[in-house]
Amino acid sequence: MTLKECKKEEKADREFQKKFKFEGSINVLTQMMVDPAATEKRGGGKNLPLRRGEILDVIQFTNQEQILCRNSQRRYGYVPRAMMLHL
């Protein structure tokens, strides 16, 4: 990874922490897959855009309805628990 890519990731992580009021280090708890039978969602606001079968990193189990996740493009957002499957 180049220095430029590293700085870009650090900036994205800082923006995430500010937007979601997340304190501490960002640790991946587990990985989950978006249900292949689910409809794709565009996202928006604090919700993550979803694609069928996509693997997401789980950052935090926020409540009974939503999970805070990160996708492969290092974008963060909330995802409905009902659309997620354990690997």
mmCIF file of N, CA and C in Angstrom:
data_model
loop_
_atom_site.group_PDB
_atom_site.id
_atom_site.type_symbol
_atom_site.label_atom_id
_atom_site.label_comp_id
_atom_site.label_asym_id
_atom_site.label_seq_id
_atom_site.Cartn_x
_atom_site.Cartn_y
_atom_site.Cartn_z
ATOM 1 N N MET A 1 0.833 -1.171 0.000
ATOM 2 C CA MET A 1 0.000 0.000 0.000
ATOM 3 C C MET A 1 0.884 1.242 0.000
ATOM 4 N N THR A 2 0.549 2.175 -0.852
ATOM 5 C CA THR A 2 1.347 3.385 -0.945
ATOM 6 C C THR A 2 0.987 4.360 0.171
ATOM 7 N N LEU A 3 1.837 5.332 0.360
ATOM 8 C CA LEU A 3 1.619 6.344 1.387
ATOM 9 C C LEU A 3 0.336 7.123 1.105
ATOM 10 N N LYS A 4 0.083 7.413 -0.158
ATOM 11 C CA LYS A 4 -1.117 8.164 -0.543
ATOM 12 C C LYS A 4 -2.379 7.376 -0.186
ATOM 13 N N GLU A 5 -2.393 6.077 -0.459
ATOM 14 C CA GLU A 5 -3.548 5.235 -0.141
ATOM 15 C C GLU A 5 -3.749 5.146 1.367
ATOM 16 N N CYS A 6 -2.657 5.063 2.088
ATOM 17 C CA CYS A 6 -2.705 4.968 3.543
ATOM 18 C C CYS A 6 -3.320 6.235 4.149
ATOM 19 N N LYS A 7 -2.898 7.396 3.661
ATOM 20 C CA LYS A 7 -3.429 8.662 4.152
ATOM 21 C C LYS A 7 -4.910 8.804 3.806
ATOM 22 N N LYS A 8 -5.304 8.319 2.621
ATOM 23 C CA LYS A 8 -6.701 8.377 2.205
ATOM 24 C C LYS A 8 -7.570 7.532 3.128
ATOM 25 N N GLU A 9 -7.087 6.351 3.502
ATOM 26 C CA GLU A 9 -7.826 5.481 4.412
ATOM 27 C C GLU A 9 -7.934 6.105 5.797
ATOM 28 N N GLU A 10 -6.870 6.710 6.278
ATOM 29 C CA GLU A 10 -6.887 7.371 7.582
ATOM 30 C C GLU A 10 -7.901 8.508 7.595
ATOM 31 N N LYS A 11 -7.963 9.271 6.504
ATOM 32 C CA LYS A 11 -8.912 10.372 6.399
ATOM 33 C C LYS A 11 -10.342 9.844 6.413
ATOM 34 N N ALA A 12 -10.598 8.763 5.672
ATOM 35 C CA ALA A 12 -11.937 8.163 5.637
ATOM 36 C C ALA A 12 -12.335 7.670 7.029
ATOM 37 N N ASP A 13 -11.398 7.080 7.745
ATOM 38 C CA ASP A 13 -11.677 6.596 9.099
ATOM 39 C C ASP A 13 -11.993 7.751 10.051
ATOM 40 N N ARG A 14 -11.272 8.864 9.943
ATOM 41 C CA ARG A 14 -11.541 10.028 10.791
ATOM 42 C C ARG A 14 -12.920 10.612 10.497
ATOM 43 N N GLU A 15 -13.275 10.679 9.206
ATOM 44 C CA GLU A 15 -14.590 11.193 8.823
ATOM 45 C C GLU A 15 -15.699 10.289 9.362
ATOM 46 N N PHE A 16 -15.468 8.977 9.296
ATOM 47 C CA PHE A 16 -16.434 8.019 9.838
ATOM 48 C C PHE A 16 -16.636 8.253 11.326
ATOM 49 N N GLN A 17 -15.544 8.392 12.069
ATOM 50 C CA GLN A 17 -15.640 8.574 13.515
ATOM 51 C C GLN A 17 -16.387 9.858 13.864
ATOM 52 N N LYS A 18 -16.191 10.896 13.080
ATOM 53 C CA LYS A 18 -16.871 12.160 13.324
ATOM 54 C C LYS A 18 -18.366 12.041 12.981
ATOM 55 N N LYS A 19 -18.681 11.465 11.833
ATOM 56 C CA LYS A 19 -20.071 11.363 11.363
ATOM 57 C C LYS A 19 -20.922 10.489 12.281
ATOM 58 N N PHE A 20 -20.377 9.368 12.735
ATOM 59 C CA PHE A 20 -21.137 8.420 13.539
ATOM 60 C C PHE A 20 -20.865 8.558 15.038
ATOM 61 N N LYS A 21 -20.089 9.577 15.426
ATOM 62 C CA LYS A 21 -19.733 9.790 16.834
ATOM 63 C C LYS A 21 -19.164 8.507 17.447
ATOM 64 N N PHE A 22 -18.260 7.890 16.705
ATOM 65 C CA PHE A 22 -17.640 6.629 17.100
ATOM 66 C C PHE A 22 -16.317 6.932 17.775
ATOM 67 N N GLU A 23 -16.144 6.449 18.994
ATOM 68 C CA GLU A 23 -14.901 6.697 19.719
ATOM 69 C C GLU A 23 -14.095 5.418 19.825
ATOM 70 N N GLY A 24 -12.789 5.564 19.871
ATOM 71 C CA GLY A 24 -11.905 4.415 19.982
ATOM 72 C C GLY A 24 -11.438 3.952 18.616
ATOM 73 N N SER A 25 -10.730 2.831 18.622
ATOM 74 C CA SER A 25 -10.210 2.311 17.358
ATOM 75 C C SER A 25 -11.299 1.527 16.626
ATOM 76 N N ILE A 26 -11.159 1.472 15.314
ATOM 77 C CA ILE A 26 -12.122 0.768 14.477
ATOM 78 C C ILE A 26 -11.669 -0.683 14.355
ATOM 79 N N ASN A 27 -12.422 -1.584 14.956
ATOM 80 C CA ASN A 27 -12.109 -3.005 14.921
ATOM 81 C C ASN A 27 -13.223 -3.759 14.216
ATOM 82 N N VAL A 28 -12.857 -4.684 13.348
ATOM 83 C CA VAL A 28 -13.833 -5.509 12.659
ATOM 84 C C VAL A 28 -14.198 -6.665 13.585
ATOM 85 N N LEU A 29 -15.484 -6.754 13.937
ATOM 86 C CA LEU A 29 -15.951 -7.815 14.823
ATOM 87 C C LEU A 29 -16.111 -9.129 14.075
ATOM 88 N N THR A 30 -16.703 -9.065 12.903
ATOM 89 C CA THR A 30 -16.933 -10.245 12.072
ATOM 90 C C THR A 30 -17.272 -9.780 10.663
ATOM 91 N N GLN A 31 -17.463 -10.727 9.771
ATOM 92 C CA GLN A 31 -17.908 -10.409 8.421
ATOM 93 C C GLN A 31 -19.249 -11.084 8.192
ATOM 94 N N MET A 32 -20.128 -10.371 7.478
ATOM 95 C CA MET A 32 -21.440 -10.909 7.157
ATOM 96 C C MET A 32 -21.730 -10.620 5.693
ATOM 97 N N MET A 33 -22.671 -11.385 5.150
ATOM 98 C CA MET A 33 -23.020 -11.234 3.737
ATOM 99 C C MET A 33 -24.431 -10.684 3.618
ATOM 100 N N VAL A 34 -24.620 -9.786 2.641
ATOM 101 C CA VAL A 34 -25.951 -9.282 2.331
ATOM 102 C C VAL A 34 -26.720 -10.434 1.676
ATOM 103 N N ASP A 35 -27.940 -10.646 2.108
ATOM 104 C CA ASP A 35 -28.785 -11.727 1.602
ATOM 105 C C ASP A 35 -28.896 -11.642 0.074
ATOM 106 N N PRO A 36 -28.526 -12.720 -0.639
ATOM 107 C CA PRO A 36 -28.623 -12.699 -2.107
ATOM 108 C C PRO A 36 -30.053 -12.537 -2.619
ATOM 109 N N ALA A 37 -31.052 -12.853 -1.794
ATOM 110 C CA ALA A 37 -32.446 -12.723 -2.204
ATOM 111 C C ALA A 37 -33.012 -11.337 -1.903
ATOM 112 N N ALA A 38 -32.253 -10.510 -1.202
ATOM 113 C CA ALA A 38 -32.727 -9.176 -0.817
ATOM 114 C C ALA A 38 -32.686 -8.224 -2.011
ATOM 115 N N THR A 39 -33.492 -7.184 -1.930
ATOM 116 C CA THR A 39 -33.455 -6.165 -2.977
ATOM 117 C C THR A 39 -32.299 -5.216 -2.690
ATOM 118 N N GLU A 40 -31.707 -4.707 -3.744
ATOM 119 C CA GLU A 40 -30.576 -3.796 -3.578
ATOM 120 C C GLU A 40 -31.080 -2.434 -3.122
ATOM 121 N N LYS A 41 -30.316 -1.800 -2.229
ATOM 122 C CA LYS A 41 -30.682 -0.492 -1.679
ATOM 123 C C LYS A 41 -29.632 0.529 -2.079
ATOM 124 N N ARG A 42 -30.075 1.738 -2.352
ATOM 125 C CA ARG A 42 -29.174 2.808 -2.758
ATOM 126 C C ARG A 42 -28.404 3.412 -1.592
ATOM 127 N N GLY A 43 -28.955 3.359 -0.419
ATOM 128 C CA GLY A 43 -28.296 4.000 0.712
ATOM 129 C C GLY A 43 -28.658 5.463 0.771
ATOM 130 N N GLY A 44 -27.875 6.216 1.490
ATOM 131 C CA GLY A 44 -28.139 7.645 1.639
ATOM 132 C C GLY A 44 -28.165 8.013 3.105
ATOM 133 N N GLY A 45 -27.804 9.223 3.407
ATOM 134 C CA GLY A 45 -27.721 9.637 4.799
ATOM 135 C C GLY A 45 -26.656 8.823 5.501
ATOM 136 N N LYS A 46 -27.060 8.073 6.504
ATOM 137 C CA LYS A 46 -26.120 7.231 7.233
ATOM 138 C C LYS A 46 -26.270 5.759 6.860
ATOM 139 N N ASN A 47 -27.084 5.458 5.852
ATOM 140 C CA ASN A 47 -27.273 4.077 5.422
ATOM 141 C C ASN A 47 -26.306 3.710 4.310
ATOM 142 N N LEU A 48 -25.813 2.495 4.375
ATOM 143 C CA LEU A 48 -24.843 2.006 3.404
ATOM 144 C C LEU A 48 -25.553 1.457 2.171
ATOM 145 N N PRO A 49 -25.091 1.790 0.957
ATOM 146 C CA PRO A 49 -25.682 1.174 -0.232
ATOM 147 C C PRO A 49 -25.381 -0.329 -0.237
ATOM 148 N N LEU A 50 -26.368 -1.141 -0.619
ATOM 149 C CA LEU A 50 -26.212 -2.590 -0.552
ATOM 150 C C LEU A 50 -26.337 -3.245 -1.913
ATOM 151 N N ARG A 51 -25.503 -4.269 -2.105
ATOM 152 C CA ARG A 51 -25.590 -5.108 -3.297
ATOM 153 C C ARG A 51 -25.762 -6.552 -2.840
ATOM 154 N N ARG A 52 -26.551 -7.313 -3.565
ATOM 155 C CA ARG A 52 -26.787 -8.711 -3.213
ATOM 156 C C ARG A 52 -25.486 -9.494 -3.147
ATOM 157 N N GLY A 53 -25.343 -10.291 -2.086
ATOM 158 C CA GLY A 53 -24.177 -11.152 -1.949
ATOM 159 C C GLY A 53 -22.901 -10.454 -1.521
ATOM 160 N N GLU A 54 -22.957 -9.160 -1.273
ATOM 161 C CA GLU A 54 -21.769 -8.395 -0.879
ATOM 162 C C GLU A 54 -21.331 -8.787 0.541
ATOM 163 N N ILE A 55 -20.018 -8.900 0.743
ATOM 164 C CA ILE A 55 -19.456 -9.200 2.058
ATOM 165 C C ILE A 55 -19.116 -7.878 2.750
ATOM 166 N N LEU A 56 -19.624 -7.699 3.974
ATOM 167 C CA LEU A 56 -19.391 -6.466 4.726
ATOM 168 C C LEU A 56 -18.665 -6.768 6.027
ATOM 169 N N ASP A 57 -17.820 -5.834 6.456
ATOM 170 C CA ASP A 57 -17.160 -5.922 7.756
ATOM 171 C C ASP A 57 -18.089 -5.307 8.798
ATOM 172 N N VAL A 58 -18.364 -6.033 9.871
ATOM 173 C CA VAL A 58 -19.212 -5.522 10.943
ATOM 174 C C VAL A 58 -18.332 -4.768 11.939
ATOM 175 N N ILE A 59 -18.650 -3.496 12.146
ATOM 176 C CA ILE A 59 -17.894 -2.648 13.064
ATOM 177 C C ILE A 59 -18.559 -2.632 14.436
ATOM 178 N N GLN A 60 -19.905 -2.579 14.458
ATOM 179 C CA GLN A 60 -20.615 -2.496 15.729
ATOM 180 C C GLN A 60 -22.046 -2.994 15.558
ATOM 181 N N PHE A 61 -22.516 -3.790 16.526
ATOM 182 C CA PHE A 61 -23.917 -4.187 16.577
ATOM 183 C C PHE A 61 -24.632 -3.092 17.364
ATOM 184 N N THR A 62 -25.300 -2.170 16.663
ATOM 185 C CA THR A 62 -25.849 -0.981 17.304
ATOM 186 C C THR A 62 -27.143 -1.242 18.059
ATOM 187 N N ASN A 63 -28.089 -1.941 17.454
ATOM 188 C CA ASN A 63 -29.352 -2.254 18.119
ATOM 189 C C ASN A 63 -29.976 -3.477 17.442
ATOM 190 N N GLN A 64 -31.237 -3.770 17.754
ATOM 191 C CA GLN A 64 -31.895 -4.962 17.222
ATOM 192 C C GLN A 64 -32.195 -4.851 15.728
ATOM 193 N N GLU A 65 -32.267 -3.637 15.197
ATOM 194 C CA GLU A 65 -32.631 -3.457 13.792
ATOM 195 C C GLU A 65 -31.454 -3.185 12.861
ATOM 196 N N GLN A 66 -30.365 -2.605 13.380
ATOM 197 C CA GLN A 66 -29.287 -2.162 12.502
ATOM 198 C C GLN A 66 -27.911 -2.587 12.984
ATOM 199 N N ILE A 67 -26.995 -2.668 12.011
ATOM 200 C CA ILE A 67 -25.595 -2.986 12.272
ATOM 201 C C ILE A 67 -24.768 -1.909 11.566
ATOM 202 N N LEU A 68 -23.703 -1.462 12.207
ATOM 203 C CA LEU A 68 -22.781 -0.514 11.588
ATOM 204 C C LEU A 68 -21.722 -1.310 10.840
ATOM 205 N N CYS A 69 -21.632 -1.084 9.526
ATOM 206 C CA CYS A 69 -20.759 -1.901 8.672
ATOM 207 C C CYS A 69 -19.872 -1.048 7.785
ATOM 208 N N ARG A 70 -18.884 -1.723 7.167
ATOM 209 C CA ARG A 70 -17.980 -1.108 6.191
ATOM 210 C C ARG A 70 -17.951 -2.021 4.970
ATOM 211 N N ASN A 71 -18.035 -1.425 3.774
ATOM 212 C CA ASN A 71 -17.967 -2.244 2.558
ATOM 213 C C ASN A 71 -16.555 -2.274 1.989
ATOM 214 N N SER A 72 -16.378 -2.901 0.850
ATOM 215 C CA SER A 72 -15.049 -3.070 0.261
ATOM 216 C C SER A 72 -14.436 -1.749 -0.223
ATOM 217 N N GLN A 73 -15.264 -0.720 -0.447
ATOM 218 C CA GLN A 73 -14.753 0.594 -0.853
ATOM 219 C C GLN A 73 -14.460 1.475 0.357
ATOM 220 N N ARG A 74 -14.457 0.881 1.569
ATOM 221 C CA ARG A 74 -14.204 1.570 2.835
ATOM 222 C C ARG A 74 -15.234 2.650 3.116
ATOM 223 N N ARG A 75 -16.475 2.427 2.676
ATOM 224 C CA ARG A 75 -17.580 3.318 3.014
ATOM 225 C C ARG A 75 -18.301 2.700 4.198
ATOM 226 N N TYR A 76 -18.728 3.558 5.119
ATOM 227 C CA TYR A 76 -19.370 3.117 6.349
ATOM 228 C C TYR A 76 -20.843 3.486 6.344
ATOM 229 N N GLY A 77 -21.648 2.702 7.072
ATOM 230 C CA GLY A 77 -23.056 3.040 7.211
ATOM 231 C C GLY A 77 -23.821 1.949 7.918
ATOM 232 N N TYR A 78 -25.086 2.268 8.178
ATOM 233 C CA TYR A 78 -25.963 1.314 8.837
ATOM 234 C C TYR A 78 -26.602 0.378 7.816
ATOM 235 N N VAL A 79 -26.791 -0.878 8.246
ATOM 236 C CA VAL A 79 -27.409 -1.906 7.414
ATOM 237 C C VAL A 79 -28.482 -2.597 8.252
ATOM 238 N N PRO A 80 -29.682 -2.843 7.689
ATOM 239 C CA PRO A 80 -30.709 -3.571 8.442
ATOM 240 C C PRO A 80 -30.258 -5.011 8.742
ATOM 241 N N ARG A 81 -30.437 -5.444 9.986
ATOM 242 C CA ARG A 81 -30.047 -6.805 10.377
ATOM 243 C C ARG A 81 -30.781 -7.860 9.571
ATOM 244 N N ALA A 82 -32.018 -7.575 9.188
ATOM 245 C CA ALA A 82 -32.836 -8.546 8.461
ATOM 246 C C ALA A 82 -32.234 -8.912 7.100
ATOM 247 N N MET A 83 -31.380 -8.058 6.557
ATOM 248 C CA MET A 83 -30.789 -8.298 5.246
ATOM 249 C C MET A 83 -29.438 -8.998 5.322
ATOM 250 N N MET A 84 -28.964 -9.308 6.521
ATOM 251 C CA MET A 84 -27.626 -9.868 6.693
ATOM 252 C C MET A 84 -27.666 -11.357 7.034
ATOM 253 N N LEU A 85 -26.678 -12.081 6.509
ATOM 254 C CA LEU A 85 -26.512 -13.509 6.779
ATOM 255 C C LEU A 85 -25.119 -13.743 7.343
ATOM 256 N N HIS A 86 -25.014 -14.669 8.305
ATOM 257 C CA HIS A 86 -23.706 -15.034 8.843
ATOM 258 C C HIS A 86 -22.955 -15.858 7.810
ATOM 259 N N LEU A 87 -21.660 -15.708 7.764
ATOM 260 C CA LEU A 87 -20.834 -16.510 6.852
ATOM 261 C C LEU A 87 -20.558 -17.867 7.456
#
